PDB file of C-alpha atoms and ligand atoms in Angstrom:
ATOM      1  CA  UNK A   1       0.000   0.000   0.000  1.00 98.00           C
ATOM      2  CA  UNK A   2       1.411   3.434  -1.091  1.00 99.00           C
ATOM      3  CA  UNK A   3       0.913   6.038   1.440  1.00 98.00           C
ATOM      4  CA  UNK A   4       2.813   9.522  -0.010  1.00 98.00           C
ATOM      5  CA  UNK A   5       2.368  10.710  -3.158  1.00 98.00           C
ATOM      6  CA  UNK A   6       6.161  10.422  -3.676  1.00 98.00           C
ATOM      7  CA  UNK A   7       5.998   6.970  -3.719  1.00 99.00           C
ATOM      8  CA  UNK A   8       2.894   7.415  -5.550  1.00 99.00           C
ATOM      9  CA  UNK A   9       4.708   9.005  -8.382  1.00 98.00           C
ATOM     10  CA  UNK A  10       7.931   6.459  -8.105  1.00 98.00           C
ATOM     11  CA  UNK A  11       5.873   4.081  -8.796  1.00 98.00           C
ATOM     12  CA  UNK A  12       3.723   5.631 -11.412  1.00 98.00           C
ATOM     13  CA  UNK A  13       7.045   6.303 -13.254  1.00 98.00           C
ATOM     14  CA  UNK A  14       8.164   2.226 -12.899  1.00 98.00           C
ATOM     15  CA  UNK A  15       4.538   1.087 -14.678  1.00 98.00           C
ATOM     16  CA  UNK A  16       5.045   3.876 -17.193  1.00 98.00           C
ATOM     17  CA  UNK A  17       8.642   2.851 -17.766  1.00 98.00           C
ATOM     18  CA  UNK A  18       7.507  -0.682 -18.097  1.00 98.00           C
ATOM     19  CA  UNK A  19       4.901   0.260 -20.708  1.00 97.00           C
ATOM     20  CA  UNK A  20       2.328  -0.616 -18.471  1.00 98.00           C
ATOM     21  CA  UNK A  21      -1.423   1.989 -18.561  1.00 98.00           C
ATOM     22  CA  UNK A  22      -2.204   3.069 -14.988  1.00 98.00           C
ATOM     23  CA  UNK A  23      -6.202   2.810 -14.821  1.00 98.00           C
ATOM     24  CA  UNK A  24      -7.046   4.547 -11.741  1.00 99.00           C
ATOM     25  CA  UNK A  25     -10.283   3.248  -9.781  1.00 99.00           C
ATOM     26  CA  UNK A  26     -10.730   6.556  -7.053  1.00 99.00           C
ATOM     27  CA  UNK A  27     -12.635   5.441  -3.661  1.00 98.00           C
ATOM     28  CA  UNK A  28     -13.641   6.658  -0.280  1.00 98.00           C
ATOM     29  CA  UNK A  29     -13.292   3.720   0.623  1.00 98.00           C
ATOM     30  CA  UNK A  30     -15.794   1.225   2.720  1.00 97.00           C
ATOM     31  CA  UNK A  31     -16.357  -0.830  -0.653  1.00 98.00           C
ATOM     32  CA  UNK A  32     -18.979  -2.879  -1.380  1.00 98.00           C
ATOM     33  CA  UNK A  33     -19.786  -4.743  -4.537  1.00 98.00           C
ATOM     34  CA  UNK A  34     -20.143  -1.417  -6.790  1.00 98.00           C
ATOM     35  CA  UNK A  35     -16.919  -0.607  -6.179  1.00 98.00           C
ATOM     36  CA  UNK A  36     -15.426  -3.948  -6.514  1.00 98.00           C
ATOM     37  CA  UNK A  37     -17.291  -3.953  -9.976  1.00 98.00           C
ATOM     38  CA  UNK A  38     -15.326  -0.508 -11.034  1.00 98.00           C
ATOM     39  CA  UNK A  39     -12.107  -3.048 -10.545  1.00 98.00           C
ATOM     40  CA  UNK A  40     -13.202  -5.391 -12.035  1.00 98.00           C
ATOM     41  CA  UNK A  41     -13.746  -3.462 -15.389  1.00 98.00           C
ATOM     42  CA  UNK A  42     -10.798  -1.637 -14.731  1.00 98.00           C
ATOM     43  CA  UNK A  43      -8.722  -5.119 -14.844  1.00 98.00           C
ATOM     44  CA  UNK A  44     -10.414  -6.072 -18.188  1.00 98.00           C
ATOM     45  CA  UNK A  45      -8.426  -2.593 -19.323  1.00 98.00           C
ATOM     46  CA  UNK A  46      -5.080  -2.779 -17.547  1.00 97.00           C
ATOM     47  CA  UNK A  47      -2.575  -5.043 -15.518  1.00 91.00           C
ATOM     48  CA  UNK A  48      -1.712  -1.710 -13.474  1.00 98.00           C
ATOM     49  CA  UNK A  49      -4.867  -1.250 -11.464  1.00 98.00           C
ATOM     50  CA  UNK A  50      -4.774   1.523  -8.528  1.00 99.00           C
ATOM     51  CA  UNK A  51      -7.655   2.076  -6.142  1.00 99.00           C
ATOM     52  CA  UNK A  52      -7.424   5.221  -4.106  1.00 99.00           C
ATOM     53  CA  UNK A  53      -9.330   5.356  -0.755  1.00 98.00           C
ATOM     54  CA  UNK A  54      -9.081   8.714   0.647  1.00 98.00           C
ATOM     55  CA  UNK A  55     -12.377  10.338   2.617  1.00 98.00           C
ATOM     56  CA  UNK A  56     -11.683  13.789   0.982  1.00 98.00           C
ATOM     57  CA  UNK A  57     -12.881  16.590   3.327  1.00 98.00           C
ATOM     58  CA  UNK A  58     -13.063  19.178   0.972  1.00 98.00           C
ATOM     59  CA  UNK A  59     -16.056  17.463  -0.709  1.00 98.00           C
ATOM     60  CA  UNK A  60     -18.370  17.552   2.450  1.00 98.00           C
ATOM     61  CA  UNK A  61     -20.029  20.617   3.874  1.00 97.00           C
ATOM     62  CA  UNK A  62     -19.600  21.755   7.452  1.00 95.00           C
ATOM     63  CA  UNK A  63     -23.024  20.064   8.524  1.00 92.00           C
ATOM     64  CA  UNK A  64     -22.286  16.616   6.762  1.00 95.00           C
ATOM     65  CA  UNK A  65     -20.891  13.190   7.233  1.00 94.00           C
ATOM     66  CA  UNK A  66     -16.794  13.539   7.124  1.00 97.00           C
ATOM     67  CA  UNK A  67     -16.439  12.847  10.939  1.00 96.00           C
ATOM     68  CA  UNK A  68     -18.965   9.769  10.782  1.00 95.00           C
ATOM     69  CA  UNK A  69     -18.513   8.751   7.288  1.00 96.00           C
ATOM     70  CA  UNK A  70     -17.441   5.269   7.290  1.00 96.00           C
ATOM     71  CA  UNK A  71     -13.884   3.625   7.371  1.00 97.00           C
ATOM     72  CA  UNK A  72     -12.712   0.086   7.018  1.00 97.00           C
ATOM     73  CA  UNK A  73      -9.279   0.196   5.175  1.00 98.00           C
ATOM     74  CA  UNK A  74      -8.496  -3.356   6.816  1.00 98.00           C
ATOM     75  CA  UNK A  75     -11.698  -4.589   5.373  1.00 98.00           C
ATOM     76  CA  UNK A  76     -11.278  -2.984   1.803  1.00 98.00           C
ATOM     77  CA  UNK A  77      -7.980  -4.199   1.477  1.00 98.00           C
ATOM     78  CA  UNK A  78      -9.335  -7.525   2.226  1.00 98.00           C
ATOM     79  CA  UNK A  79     -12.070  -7.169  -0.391  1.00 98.00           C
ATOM     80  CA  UNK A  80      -9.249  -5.923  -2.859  1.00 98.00           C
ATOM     81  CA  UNK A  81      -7.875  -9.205  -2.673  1.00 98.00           C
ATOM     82  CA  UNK A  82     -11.102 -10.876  -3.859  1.00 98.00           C
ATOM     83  CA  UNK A  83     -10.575  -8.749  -7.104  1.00 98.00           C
ATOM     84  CA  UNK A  84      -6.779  -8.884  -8.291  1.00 98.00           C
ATOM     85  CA  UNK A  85      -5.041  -7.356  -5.399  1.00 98.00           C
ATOM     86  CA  UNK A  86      -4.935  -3.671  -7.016  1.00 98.00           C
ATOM     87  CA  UNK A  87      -1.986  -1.265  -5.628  1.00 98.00           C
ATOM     88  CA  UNK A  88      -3.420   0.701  -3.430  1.00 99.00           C
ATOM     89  CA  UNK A  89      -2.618   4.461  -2.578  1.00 99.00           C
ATOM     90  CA  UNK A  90      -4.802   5.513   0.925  1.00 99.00           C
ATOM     91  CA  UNK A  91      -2.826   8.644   1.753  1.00 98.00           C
ATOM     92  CA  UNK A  92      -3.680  10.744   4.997  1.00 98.00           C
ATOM     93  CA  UNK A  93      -5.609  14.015   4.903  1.00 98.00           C
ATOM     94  CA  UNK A  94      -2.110  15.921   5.914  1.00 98.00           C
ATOM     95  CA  UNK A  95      -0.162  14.170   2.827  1.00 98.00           C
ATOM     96  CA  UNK A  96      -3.193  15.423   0.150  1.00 98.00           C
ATOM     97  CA  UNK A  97      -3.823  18.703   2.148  1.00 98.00           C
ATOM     98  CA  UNK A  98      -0.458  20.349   3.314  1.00 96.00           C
ATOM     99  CA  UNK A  99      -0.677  23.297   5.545  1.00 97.00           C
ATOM    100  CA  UNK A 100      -1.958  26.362   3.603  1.00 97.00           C
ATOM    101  CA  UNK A 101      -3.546  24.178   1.187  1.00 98.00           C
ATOM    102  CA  UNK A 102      -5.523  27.059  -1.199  1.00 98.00           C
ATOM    103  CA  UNK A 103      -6.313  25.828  -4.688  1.00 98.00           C
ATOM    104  CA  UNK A 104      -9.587  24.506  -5.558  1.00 98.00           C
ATOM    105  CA  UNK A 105     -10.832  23.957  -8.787  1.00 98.00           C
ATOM    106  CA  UNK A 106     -14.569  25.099  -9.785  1.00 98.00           C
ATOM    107  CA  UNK A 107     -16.698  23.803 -12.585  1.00 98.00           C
ATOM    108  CA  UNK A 108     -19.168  25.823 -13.993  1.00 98.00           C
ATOM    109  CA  UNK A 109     -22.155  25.106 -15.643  1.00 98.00           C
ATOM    110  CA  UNK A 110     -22.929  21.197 -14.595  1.00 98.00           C
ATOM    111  CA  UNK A 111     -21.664  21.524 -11.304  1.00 98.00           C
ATOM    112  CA  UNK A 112     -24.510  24.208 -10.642  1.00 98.00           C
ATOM    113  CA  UNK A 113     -28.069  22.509 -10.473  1.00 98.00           C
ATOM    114  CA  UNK A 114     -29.188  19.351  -8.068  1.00 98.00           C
ATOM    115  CA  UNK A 115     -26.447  18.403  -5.848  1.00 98.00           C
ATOM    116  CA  UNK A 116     -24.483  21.836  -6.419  1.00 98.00           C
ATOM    117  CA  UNK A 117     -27.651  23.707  -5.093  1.00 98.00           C
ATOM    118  CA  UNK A 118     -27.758  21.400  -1.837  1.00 97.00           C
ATOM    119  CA  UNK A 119     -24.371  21.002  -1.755  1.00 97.00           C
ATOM    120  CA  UNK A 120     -22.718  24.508  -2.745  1.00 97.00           C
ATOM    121  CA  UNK A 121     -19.260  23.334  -1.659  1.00 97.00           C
ATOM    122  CA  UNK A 122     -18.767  19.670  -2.891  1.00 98.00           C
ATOM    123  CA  UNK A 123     -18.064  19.699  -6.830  1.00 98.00           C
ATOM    124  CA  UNK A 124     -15.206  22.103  -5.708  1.00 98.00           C
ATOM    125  CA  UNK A 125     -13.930  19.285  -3.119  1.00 98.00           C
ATOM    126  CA  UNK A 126     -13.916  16.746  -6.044  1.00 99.00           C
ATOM    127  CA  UNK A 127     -13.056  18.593  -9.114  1.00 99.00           C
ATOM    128  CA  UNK A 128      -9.940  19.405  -6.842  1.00 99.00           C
ATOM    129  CA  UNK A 129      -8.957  15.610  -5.312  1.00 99.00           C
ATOM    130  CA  UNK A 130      -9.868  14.142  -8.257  1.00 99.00           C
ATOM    131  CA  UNK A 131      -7.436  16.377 -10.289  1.00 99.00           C
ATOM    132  CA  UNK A 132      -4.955  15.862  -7.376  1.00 98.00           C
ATOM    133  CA  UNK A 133      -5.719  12.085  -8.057  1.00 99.00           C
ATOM    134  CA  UNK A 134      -4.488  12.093 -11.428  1.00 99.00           C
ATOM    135  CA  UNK A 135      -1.357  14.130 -11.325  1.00 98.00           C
ATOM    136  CA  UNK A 136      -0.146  12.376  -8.690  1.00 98.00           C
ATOM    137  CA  UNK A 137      -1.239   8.581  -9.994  1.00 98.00           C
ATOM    138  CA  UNK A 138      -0.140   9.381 -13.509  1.00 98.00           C
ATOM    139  CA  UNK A 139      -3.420   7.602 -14.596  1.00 98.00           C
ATOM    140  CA  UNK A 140      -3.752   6.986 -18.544  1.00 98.00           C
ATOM    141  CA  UNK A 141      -7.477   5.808 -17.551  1.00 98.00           C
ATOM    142  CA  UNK A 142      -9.785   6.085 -14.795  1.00 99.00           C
ATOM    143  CA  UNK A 143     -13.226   4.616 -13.632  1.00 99.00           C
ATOM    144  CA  UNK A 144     -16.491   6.137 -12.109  1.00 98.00           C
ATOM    145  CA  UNK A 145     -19.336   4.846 -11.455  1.00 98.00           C
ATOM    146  CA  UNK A 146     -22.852   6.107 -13.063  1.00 98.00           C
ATOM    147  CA  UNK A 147     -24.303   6.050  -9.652  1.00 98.00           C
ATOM    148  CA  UNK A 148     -23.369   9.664  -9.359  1.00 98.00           C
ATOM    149  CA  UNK A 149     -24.188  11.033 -12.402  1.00 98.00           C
ATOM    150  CA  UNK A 150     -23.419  14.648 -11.804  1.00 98.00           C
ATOM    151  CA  UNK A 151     -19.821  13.593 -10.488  1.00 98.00           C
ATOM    152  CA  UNK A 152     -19.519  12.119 -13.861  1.00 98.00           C
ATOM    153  CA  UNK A 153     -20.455  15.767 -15.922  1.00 98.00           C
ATOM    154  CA  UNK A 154     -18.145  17.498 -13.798  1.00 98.00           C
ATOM    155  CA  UNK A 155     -15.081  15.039 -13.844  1.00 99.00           C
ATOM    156  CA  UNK A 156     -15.474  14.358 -17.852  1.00 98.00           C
ATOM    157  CA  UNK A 157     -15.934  18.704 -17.960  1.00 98.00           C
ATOM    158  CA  UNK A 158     -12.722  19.197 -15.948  1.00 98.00           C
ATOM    159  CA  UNK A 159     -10.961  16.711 -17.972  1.00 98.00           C
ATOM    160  CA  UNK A 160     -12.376  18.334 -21.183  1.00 98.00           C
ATOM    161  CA  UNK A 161     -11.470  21.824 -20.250  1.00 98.00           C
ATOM    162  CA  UNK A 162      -8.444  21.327 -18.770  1.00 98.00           C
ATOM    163  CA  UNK A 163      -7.376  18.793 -21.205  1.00 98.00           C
ATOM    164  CA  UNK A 164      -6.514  16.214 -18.609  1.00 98.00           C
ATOM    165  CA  UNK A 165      -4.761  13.374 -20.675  1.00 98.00           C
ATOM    166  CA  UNK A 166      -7.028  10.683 -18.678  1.00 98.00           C
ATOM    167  CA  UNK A 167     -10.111   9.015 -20.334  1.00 98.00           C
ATOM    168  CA  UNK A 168     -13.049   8.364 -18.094  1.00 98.00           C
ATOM    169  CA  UNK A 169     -14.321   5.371 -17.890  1.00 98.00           C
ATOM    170  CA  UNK A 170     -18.707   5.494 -16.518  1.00 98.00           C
ATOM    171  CA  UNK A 171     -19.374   1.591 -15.248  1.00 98.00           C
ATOM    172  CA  UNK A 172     -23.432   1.160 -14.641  1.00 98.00           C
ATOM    173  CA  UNK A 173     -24.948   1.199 -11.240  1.00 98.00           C
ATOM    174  CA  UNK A 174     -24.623  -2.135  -8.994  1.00 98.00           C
ATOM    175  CA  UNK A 175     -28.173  -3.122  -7.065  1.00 98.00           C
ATOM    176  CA  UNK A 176     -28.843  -4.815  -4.468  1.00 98.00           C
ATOM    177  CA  UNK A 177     -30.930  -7.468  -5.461  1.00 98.00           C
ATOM    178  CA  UNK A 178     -34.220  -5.587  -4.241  1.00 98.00           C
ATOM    179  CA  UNK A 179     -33.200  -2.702  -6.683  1.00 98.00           C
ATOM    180  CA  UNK A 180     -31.599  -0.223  -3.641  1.00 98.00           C
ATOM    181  CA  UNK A 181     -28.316   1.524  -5.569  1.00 98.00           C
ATOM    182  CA  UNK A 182     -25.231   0.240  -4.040  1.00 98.00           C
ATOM    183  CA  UNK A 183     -24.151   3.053  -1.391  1.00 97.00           C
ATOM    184  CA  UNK A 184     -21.538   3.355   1.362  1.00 95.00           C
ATOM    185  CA  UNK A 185     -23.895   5.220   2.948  1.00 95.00           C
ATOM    186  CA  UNK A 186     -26.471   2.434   2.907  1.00 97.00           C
ATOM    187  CA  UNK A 187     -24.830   1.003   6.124  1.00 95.00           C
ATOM    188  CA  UNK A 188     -26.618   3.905   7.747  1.00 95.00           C
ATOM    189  CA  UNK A 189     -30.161   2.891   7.319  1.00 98.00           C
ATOM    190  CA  UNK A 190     -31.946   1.224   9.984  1.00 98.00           C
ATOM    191  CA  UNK A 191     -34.070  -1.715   9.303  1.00 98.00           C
ATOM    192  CA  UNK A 192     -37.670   0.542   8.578  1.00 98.00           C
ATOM    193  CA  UNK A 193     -35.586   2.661   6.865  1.00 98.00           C
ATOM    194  CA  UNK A 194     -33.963   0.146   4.471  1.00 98.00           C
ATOM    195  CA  UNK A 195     -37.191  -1.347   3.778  1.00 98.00           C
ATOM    196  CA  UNK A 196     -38.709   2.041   2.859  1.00 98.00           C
ATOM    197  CA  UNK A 197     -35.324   2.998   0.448  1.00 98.00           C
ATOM    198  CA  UNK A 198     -36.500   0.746  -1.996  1.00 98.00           C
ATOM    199  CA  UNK A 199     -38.891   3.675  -3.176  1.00 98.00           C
ATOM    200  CA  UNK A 200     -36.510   5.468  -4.895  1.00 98.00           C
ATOM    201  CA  UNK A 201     -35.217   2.826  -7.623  1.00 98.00           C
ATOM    202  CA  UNK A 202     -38.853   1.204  -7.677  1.00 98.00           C
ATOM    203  CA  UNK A 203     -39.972   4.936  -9.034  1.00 98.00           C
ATOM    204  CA  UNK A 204     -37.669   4.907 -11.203  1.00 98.00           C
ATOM    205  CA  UNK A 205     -38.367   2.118 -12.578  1.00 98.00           C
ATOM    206  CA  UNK A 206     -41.973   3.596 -12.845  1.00 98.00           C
ATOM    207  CA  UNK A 207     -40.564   6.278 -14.728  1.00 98.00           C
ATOM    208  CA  UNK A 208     -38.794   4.236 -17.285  1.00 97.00           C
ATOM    209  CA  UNK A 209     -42.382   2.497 -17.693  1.00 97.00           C
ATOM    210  CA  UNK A 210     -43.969   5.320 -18.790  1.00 97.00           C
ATOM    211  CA  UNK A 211     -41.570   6.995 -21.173  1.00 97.00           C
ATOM    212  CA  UNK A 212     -41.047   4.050 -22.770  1.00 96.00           C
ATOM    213  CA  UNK A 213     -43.947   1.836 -22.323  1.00 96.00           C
ATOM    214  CA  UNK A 214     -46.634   4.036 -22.464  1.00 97.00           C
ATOM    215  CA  UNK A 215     -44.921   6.644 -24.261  1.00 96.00           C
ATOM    216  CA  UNK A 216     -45.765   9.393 -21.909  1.00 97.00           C
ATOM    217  CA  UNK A 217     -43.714  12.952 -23.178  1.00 97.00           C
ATOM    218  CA  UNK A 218     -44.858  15.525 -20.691  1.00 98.00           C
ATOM    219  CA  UNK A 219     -41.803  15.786 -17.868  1.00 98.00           C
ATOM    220  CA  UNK A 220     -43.942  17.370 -15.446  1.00 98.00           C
ATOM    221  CA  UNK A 221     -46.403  14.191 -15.601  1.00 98.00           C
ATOM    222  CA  UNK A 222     -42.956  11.450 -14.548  1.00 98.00           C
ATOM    223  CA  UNK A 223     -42.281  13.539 -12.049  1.00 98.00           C
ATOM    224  CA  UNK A 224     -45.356  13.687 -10.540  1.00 98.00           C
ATOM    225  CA  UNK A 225     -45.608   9.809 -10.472  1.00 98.00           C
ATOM    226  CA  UNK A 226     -41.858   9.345  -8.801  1.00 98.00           C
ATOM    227  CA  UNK A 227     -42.925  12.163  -6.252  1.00 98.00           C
ATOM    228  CA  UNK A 228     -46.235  10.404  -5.267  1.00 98.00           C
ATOM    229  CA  UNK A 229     -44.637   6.951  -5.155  1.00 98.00           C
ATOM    230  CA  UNK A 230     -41.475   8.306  -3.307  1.00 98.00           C
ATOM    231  CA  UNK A 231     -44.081   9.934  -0.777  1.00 98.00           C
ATOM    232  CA  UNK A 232     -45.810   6.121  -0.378  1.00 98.00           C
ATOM    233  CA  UNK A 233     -42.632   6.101   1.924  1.00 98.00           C
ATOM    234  CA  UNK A 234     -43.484   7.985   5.303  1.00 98.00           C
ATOM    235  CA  UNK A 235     -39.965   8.672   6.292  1.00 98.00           C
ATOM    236  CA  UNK A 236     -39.057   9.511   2.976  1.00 98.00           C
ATOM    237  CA  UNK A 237     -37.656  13.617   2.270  1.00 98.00           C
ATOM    238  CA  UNK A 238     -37.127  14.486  -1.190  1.00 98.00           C
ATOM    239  CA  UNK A 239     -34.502  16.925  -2.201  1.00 98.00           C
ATOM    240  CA  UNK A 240     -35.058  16.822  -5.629  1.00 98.00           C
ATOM    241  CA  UNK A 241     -36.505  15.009  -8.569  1.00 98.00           C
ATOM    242  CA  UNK A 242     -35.085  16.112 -12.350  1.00 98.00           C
ATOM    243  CA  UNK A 243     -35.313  15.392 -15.555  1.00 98.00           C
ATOM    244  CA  UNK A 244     -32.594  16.668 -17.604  1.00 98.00           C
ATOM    245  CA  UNK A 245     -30.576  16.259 -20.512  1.00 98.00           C
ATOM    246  CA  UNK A 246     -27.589  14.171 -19.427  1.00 98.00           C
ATOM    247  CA  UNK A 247     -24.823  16.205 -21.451  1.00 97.00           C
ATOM    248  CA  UNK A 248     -25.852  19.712 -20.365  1.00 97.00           C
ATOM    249  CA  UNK A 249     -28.308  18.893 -17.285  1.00 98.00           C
ATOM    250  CA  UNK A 250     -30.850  21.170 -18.591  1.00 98.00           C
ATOM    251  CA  UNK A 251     -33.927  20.791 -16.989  1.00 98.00           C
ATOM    252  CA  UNK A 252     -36.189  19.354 -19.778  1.00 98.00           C
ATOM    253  CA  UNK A 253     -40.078  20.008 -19.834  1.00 98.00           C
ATOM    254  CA  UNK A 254     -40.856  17.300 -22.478  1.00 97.00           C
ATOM    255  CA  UNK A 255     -39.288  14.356 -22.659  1.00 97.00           C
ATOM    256  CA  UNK A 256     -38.096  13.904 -26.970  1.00 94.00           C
ATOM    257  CA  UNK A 257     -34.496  12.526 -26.177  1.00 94.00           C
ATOM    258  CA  UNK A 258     -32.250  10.807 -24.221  1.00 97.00           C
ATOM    259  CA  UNK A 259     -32.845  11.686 -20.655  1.00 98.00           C
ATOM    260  CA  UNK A 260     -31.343  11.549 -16.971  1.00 98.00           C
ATOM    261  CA  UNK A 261     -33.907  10.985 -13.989  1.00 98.00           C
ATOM    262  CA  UNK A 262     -31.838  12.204 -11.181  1.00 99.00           C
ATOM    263  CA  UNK A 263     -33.557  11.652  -7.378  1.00 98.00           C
ATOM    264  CA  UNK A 264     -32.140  12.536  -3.755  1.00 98.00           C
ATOM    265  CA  UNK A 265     -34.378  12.329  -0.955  1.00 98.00           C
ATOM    266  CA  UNK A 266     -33.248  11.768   3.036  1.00 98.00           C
ATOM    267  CA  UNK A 267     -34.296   9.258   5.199  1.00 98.00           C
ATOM    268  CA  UNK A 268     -34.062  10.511   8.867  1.00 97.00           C
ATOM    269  CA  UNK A 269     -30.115  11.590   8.638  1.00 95.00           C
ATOM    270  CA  UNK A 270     -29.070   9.767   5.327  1.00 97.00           C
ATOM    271  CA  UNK A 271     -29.487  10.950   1.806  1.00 97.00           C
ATOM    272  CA  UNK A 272     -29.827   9.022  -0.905  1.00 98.00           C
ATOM    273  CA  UNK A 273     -28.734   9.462  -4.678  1.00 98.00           C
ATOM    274  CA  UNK A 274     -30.400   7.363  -7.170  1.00 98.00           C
ATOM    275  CA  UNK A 275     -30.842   7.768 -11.494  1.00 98.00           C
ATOM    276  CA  UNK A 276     -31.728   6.162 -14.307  1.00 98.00           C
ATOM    277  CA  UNK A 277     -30.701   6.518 -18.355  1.00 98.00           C
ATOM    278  CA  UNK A 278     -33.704   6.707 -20.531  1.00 97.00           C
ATOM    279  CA  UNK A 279     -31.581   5.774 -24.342  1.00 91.00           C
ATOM    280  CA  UNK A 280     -34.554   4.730 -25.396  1.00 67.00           C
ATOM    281  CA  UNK A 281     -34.928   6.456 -29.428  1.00 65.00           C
ATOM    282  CA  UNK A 282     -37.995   8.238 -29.506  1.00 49.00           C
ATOM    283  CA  UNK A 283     -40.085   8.107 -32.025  1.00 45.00           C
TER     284      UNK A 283
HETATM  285  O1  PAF B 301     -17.261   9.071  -5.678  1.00 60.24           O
HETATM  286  C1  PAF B 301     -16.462   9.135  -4.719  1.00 60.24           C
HETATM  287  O2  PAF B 301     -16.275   8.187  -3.953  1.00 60.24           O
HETATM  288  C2  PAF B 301     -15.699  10.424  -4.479  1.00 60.24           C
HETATM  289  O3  PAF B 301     -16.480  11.536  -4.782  1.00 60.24           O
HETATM  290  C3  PAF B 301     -14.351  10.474  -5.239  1.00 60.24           C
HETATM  291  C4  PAF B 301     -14.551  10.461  -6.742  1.00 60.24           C
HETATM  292  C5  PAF B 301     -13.491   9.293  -4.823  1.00 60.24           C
HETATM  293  C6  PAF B 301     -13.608  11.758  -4.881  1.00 60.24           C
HETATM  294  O4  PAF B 301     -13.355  11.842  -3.519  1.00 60.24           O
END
């Protein structure tokens, strides 16, 4: 395990002198199956597989999770195992954020709406450790999951605009089997609550019936439907339900192309991200 990024770069520079692509797989760690599935394609790409796990402060807000947010490196590392035995670089806050740390790197423009509303601060705290990530990795590809979508537009946006030589790799959301999106933060929910999460994929799935099914156009009318089965849920807060196009995240009001659903709602402390790609050609 590779603790400093000068050790992270030494051995960056031995893989790249060996001819060998770095595909980076960044983690807060406390995997579960969706992130063992972002290894798992990123071993089908590369013998050089790296999985950061850092819990990057500068992506939470004052009132949020860092302090409770969950951490089992002896536990991920033994997962790791299960899937190839990655390097792994799980660096301490100090050794990412040196004293006087003051660069942060905004995204405009897709970083703005949903989450960036809520969650003013956190695209910042990404765009940055993500860039961080890949300067100090050296990674020639890296791997994201589509679970969070908007992550996705603003890592592919940075990359884009600051032509970051690192292609992005979006693997599809892992389920459990009763449809609940994979989610560190699922280790939160308490029984009642657990049972009740279910509502968010199950109107989604909703959703996807009547666009494609049923052939229903009018945005307004699927959003309705998630809210009201969402709301069958007692616990259940939504922060937001959107329907947007999933380059620009544009709000759309009819529904003519390919589309993002994007849904967070809290259940007493925990929030909960879930979406859903509608591909399907309309006619
Ligand atoms: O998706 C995550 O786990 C984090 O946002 C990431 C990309 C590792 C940056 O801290």
């Amino acid at each position: 395990m590779i603790t400093t990024i000068k050790d992270l770069r030494r051995w960056s520079r031995q893989q790249h002198d060996s001819q060998k692509q770095i595909a980076l797989v960044p983690t807060m760690g406390a995997l579960h199956d969706g992130h063992l599935s972002l290894v798992k394609t990123a071993n089908q790409y590369s013998d050089t597989v790296l999985v950061s796990i850092f819990v990057n402060p500068i992506q939470f807000g004052v009132n949020e999770d860092f302090h409770q947010y969950p951490r089992s490196l002896e536990n991920d590392l033994r997962l790791l195992q299960t899937v190839g035995s990655p390097e792994v670089f799980a660096p301490d806050v100090a050794e990412m954020y040196s004293a006087g740390f003051d660069v942060s790197v905004h995204v405009g423009g897709v970083s703005q709406p949903f989450e960036g509303k809520i969650r003013p601060t956190h695209f910042d705290g990404v765009a940055t450790v993500v860039l961080k990530l890949f300067l100090a990795s050296g990674a020639d590809i890296a791997f994201f999951g589509q679970k969070d979508f908007q992550q996705v537009c603003v890592v592919r946006k940075m990359v884009t605009d600051l032509n970051v030589p690192v292609e992005i790799v979006v693997c599809p959301i892992i389920r459990e089997p009763d449809g609940l999106a994979m989610s560190s933060r699922n280790r939160y929910l308490s029984k009642t609550q657990r049972s009740q999460a279910i509502v968010l994929s199950q109107s989604l799935m909703l959703a996807e019936k009547m666009i494609t099914c049923d052939n229903i156009r009018d945005a307004e009318t699927v959003r309705e439907k998630i809210r009201s089965k969402i709301e069958t849920a007692p616990d259940m807060k939504i922060d937001y339900i959107a329907i947007a196009d999933p380059k620009t995240l544009h709000e759309l009001t009819t529904i003519n192309s390919d589309a993002i659903i994007l849904l967070a709602a809290k259940i007493g402390t925990t929030r909960l991200i879930d979406n859903l790609l509608i591909t399907t050609t309309m006619s």
